[in-house]
Short mmCIF file of N, CA and C in Angstrom, two decimals:
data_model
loop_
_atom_site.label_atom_id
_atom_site.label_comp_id
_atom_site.label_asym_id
_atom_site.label_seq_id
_atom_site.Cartn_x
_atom_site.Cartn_y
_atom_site.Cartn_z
N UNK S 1 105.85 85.05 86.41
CA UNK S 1 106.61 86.26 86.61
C UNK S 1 106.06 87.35 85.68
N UNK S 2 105.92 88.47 86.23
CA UNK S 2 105.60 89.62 85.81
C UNK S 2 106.68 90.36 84.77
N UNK S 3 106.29 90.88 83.74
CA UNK S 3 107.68 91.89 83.07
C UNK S 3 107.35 93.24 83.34
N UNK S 4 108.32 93.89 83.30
CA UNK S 4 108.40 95.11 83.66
C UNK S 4 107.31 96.11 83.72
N UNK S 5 106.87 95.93 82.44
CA UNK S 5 105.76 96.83 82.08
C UNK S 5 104.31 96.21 82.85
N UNK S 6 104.16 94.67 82.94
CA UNK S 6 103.24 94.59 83.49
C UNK S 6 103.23 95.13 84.97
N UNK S 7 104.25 94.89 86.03
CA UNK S 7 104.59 95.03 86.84
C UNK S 7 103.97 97.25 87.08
N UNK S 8 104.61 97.56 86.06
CA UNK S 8 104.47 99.12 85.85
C UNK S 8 102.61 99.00 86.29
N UNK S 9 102.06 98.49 85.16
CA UNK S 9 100.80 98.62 85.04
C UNK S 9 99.81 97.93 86.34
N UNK S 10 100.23 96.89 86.86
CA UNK S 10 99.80 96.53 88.28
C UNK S 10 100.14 97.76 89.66
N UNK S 11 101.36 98.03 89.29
CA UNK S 11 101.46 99.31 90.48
C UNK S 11 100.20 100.75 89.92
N UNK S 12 100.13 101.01 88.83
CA UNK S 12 99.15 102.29 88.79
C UNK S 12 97.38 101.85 89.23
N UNK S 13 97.81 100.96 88.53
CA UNK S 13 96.14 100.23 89.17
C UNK S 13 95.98 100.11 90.48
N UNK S 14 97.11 100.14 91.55
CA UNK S 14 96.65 99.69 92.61
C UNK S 14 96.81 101.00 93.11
N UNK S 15 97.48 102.25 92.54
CA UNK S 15 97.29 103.56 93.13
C UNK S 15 96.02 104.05 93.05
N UNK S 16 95.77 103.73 91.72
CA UNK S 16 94.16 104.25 91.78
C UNK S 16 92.96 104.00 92.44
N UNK S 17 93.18 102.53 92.57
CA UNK S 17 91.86 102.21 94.04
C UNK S 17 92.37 103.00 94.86
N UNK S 18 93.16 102.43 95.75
CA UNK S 18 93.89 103.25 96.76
C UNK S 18 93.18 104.82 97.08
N UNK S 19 93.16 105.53 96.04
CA UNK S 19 93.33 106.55 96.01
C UNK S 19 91.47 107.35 96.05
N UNK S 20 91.13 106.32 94.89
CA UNK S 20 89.59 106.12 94.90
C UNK S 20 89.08 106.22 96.69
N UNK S 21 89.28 105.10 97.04
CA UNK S 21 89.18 104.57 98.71
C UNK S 21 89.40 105.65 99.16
N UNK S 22 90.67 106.02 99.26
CA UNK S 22 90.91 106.72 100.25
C UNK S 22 90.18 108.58 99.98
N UNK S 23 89.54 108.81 98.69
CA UNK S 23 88.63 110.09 98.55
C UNK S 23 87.24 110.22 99.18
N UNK S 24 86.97 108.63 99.79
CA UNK S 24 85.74 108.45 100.26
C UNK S 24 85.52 108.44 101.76
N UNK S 25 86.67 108.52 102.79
CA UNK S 25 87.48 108.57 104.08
C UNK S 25 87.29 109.81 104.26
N UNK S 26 86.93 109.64 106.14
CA UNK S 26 86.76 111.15 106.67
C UNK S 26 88.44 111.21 106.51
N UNK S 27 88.77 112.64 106.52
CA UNK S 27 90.17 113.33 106.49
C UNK S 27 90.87 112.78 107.76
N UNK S 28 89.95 112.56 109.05
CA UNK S 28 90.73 112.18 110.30
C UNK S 28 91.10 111.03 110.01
N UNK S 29 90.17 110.26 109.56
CA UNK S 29 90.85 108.64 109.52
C UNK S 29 92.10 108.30 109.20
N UNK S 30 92.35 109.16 107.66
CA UNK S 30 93.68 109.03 106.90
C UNK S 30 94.68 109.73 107.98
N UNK S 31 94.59 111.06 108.57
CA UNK S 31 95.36 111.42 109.62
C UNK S 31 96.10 110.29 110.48
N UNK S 32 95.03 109.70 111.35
CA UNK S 32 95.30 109.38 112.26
C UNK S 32 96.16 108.00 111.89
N UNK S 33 96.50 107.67 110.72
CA UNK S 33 96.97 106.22 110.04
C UNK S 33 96.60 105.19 109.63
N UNK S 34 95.31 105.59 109.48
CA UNK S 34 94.38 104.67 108.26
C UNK S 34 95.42 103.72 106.93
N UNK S 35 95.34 102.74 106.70
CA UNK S 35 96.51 102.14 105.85
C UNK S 35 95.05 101.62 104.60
N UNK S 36 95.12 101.64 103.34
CA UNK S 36 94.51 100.93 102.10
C UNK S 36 95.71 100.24 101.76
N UNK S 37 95.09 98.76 101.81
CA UNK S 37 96.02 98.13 100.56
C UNK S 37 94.73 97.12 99.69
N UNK S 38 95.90 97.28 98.50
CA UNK S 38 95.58 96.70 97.79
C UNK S 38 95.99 95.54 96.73
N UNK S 39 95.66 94.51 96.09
CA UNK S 39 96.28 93.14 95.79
C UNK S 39 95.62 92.65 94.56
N UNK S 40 96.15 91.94 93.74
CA UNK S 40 95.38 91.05 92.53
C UNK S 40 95.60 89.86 93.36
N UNK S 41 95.01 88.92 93.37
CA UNK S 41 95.30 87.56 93.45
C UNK S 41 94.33 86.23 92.62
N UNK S 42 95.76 85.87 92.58
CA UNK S 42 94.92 84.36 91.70
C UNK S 42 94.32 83.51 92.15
N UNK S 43 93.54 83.02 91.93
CA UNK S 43 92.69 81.64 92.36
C UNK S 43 92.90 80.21 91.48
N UNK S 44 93.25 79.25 91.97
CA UNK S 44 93.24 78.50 90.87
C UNK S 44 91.85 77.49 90.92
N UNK S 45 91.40 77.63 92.12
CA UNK S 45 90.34 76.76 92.64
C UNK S 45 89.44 76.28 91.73
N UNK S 46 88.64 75.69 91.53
CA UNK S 46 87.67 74.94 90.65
C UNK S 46 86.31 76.13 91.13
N UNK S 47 85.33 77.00 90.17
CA UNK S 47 84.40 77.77 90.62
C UNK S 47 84.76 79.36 90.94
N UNK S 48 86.24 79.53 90.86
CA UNK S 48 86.59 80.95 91.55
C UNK S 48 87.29 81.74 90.30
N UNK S 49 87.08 82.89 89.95
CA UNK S 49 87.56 83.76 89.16
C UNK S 49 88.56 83.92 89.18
N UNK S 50 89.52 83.37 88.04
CA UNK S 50 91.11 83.39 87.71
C UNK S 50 91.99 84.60 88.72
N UNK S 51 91.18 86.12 88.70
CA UNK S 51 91.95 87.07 89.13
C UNK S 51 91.05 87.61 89.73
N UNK S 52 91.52 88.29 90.90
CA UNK S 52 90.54 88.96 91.88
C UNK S 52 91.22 89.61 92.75
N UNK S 53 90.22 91.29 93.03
CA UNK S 53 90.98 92.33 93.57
C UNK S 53 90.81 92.45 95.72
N UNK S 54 91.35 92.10 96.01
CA UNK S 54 91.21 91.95 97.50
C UNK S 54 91.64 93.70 98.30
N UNK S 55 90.89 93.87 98.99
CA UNK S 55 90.80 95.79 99.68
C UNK S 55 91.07 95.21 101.14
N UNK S 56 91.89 95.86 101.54
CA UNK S 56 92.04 95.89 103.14
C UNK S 56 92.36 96.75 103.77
N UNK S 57 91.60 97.46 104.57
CA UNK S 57 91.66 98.77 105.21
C UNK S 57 91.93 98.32 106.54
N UNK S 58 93.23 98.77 107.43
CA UNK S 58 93.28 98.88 108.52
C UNK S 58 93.33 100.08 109.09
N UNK S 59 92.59 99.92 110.41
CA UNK S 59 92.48 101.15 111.14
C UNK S 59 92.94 101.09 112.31
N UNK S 60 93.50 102.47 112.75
CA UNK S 60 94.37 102.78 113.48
C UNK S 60 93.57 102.86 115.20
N UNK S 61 93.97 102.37 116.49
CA UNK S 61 93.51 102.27 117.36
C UNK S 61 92.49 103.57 117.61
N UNK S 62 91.04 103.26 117.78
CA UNK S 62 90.72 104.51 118.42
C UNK S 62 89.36 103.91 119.25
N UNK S 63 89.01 104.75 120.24
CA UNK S 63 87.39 104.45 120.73
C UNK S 63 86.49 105.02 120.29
N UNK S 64 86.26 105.60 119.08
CA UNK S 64 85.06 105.30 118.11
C UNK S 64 85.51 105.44 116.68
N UNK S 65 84.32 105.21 116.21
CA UNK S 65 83.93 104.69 114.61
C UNK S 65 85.16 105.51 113.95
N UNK S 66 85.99 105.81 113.19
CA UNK S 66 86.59 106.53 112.47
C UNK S 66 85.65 106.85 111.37
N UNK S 67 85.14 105.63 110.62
CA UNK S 67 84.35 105.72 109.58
C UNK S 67 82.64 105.71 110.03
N UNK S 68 82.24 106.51 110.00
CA UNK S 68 80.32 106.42 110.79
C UNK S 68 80.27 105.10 109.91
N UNK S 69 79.39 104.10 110.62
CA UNK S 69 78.66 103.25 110.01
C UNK S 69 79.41 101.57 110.05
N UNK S 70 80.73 101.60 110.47
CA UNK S 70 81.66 100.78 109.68
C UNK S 70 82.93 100.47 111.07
N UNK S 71 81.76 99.39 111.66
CA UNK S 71 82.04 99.32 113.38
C UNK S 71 83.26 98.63 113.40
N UNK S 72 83.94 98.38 111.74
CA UNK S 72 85.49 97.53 112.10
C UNK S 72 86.48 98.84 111.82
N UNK S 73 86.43 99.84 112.37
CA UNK S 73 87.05 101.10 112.29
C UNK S 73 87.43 101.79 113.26
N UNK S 74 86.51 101.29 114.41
CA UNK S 74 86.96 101.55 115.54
C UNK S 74 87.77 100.09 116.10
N UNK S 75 88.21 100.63 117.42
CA UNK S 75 89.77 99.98 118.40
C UNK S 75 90.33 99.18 117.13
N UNK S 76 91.35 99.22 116.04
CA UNK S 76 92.08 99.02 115.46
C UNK S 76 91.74 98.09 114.96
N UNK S 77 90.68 97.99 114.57
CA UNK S 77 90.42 96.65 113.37
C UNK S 77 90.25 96.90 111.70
N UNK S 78 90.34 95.91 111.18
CA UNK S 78 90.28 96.19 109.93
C UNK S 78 89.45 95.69 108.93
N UNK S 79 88.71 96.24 107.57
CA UNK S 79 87.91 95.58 106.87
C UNK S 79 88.73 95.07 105.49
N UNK S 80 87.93 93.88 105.39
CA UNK S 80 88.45 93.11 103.86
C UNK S 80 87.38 92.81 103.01
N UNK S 81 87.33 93.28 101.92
CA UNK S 81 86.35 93.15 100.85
C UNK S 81 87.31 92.36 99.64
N UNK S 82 86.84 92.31 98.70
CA UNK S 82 86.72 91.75 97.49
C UNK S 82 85.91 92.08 96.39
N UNK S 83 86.86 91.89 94.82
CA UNK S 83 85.78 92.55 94.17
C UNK S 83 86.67 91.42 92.97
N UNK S 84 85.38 90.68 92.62
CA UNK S 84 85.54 89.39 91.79
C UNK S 84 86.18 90.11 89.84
N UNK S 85 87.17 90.73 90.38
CA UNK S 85 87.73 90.90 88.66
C UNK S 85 89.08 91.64 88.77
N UNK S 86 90.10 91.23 88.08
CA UNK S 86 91.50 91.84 88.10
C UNK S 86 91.40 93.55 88.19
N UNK S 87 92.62 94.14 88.71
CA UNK S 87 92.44 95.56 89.12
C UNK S 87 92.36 96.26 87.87
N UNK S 88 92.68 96.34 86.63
CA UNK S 88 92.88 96.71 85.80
C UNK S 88 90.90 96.66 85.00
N UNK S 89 90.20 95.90 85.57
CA UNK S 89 89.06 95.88 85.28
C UNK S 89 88.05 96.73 86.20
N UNK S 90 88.79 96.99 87.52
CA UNK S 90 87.81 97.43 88.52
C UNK S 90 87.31 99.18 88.43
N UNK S 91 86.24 99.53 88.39
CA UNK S 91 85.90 100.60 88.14
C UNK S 91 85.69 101.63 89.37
N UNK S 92 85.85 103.18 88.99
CA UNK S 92 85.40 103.28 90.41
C UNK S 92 84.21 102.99 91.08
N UNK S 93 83.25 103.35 89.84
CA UNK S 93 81.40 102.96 90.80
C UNK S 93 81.74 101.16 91.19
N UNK S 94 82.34 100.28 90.76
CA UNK S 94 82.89 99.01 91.47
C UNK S 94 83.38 98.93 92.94
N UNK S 95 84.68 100.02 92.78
CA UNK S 95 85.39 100.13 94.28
C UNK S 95 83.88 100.56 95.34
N UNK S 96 82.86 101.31 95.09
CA UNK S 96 81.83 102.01 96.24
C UNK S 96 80.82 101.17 96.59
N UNK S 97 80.55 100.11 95.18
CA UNK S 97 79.51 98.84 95.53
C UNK S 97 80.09 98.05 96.80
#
């Protein structure tokens, strides 16, 4: 369980990717209902990094690319990345790698 303050400090971190992400989005995309989320999650697995930041962009139905380049953007699909270190570690030149 999280305390308050951590809880505080997990929500600003996840505004800031968010926010990162979403400065790098044509303007229509976000229009049209482009969704960023964002997550810490634990691993306990044997080989996998204790904490890790998971990105999931869904996109909103359309017949082409919203994003040039980034063919899960068009007809309503969505992309999932990962970035092997808790949000509070993730940088922005991190979020663009």
């Amino acid at each position: 369980m999280f305390s308050a303050n951590e809880n505080l400090m997990l929500r600003q971190q996840k505004r800031r990717i968010v926010q990162e992400i979403e400065a790098t989005m044509p303007e229509n995309a976000l229009d049209m209902g482009t969704t960023v989320m964002v997550m810490q999650v634990s691993c306990k697995a044997p080989g996998c990094v204790p904490l890790e930041t998971a990105i999931i962009i869904v996109f909103p139905n359309s017949s082409e690319e919203l994003v040039p380049g980034l063919p899960e953007s068009k007809n309503g699909g969505s992309y999932k990345t990962k970035i092997l270190k808790p949000m509070a570690d993730v940088t922005n030149d991190g979020i663009l790698d």
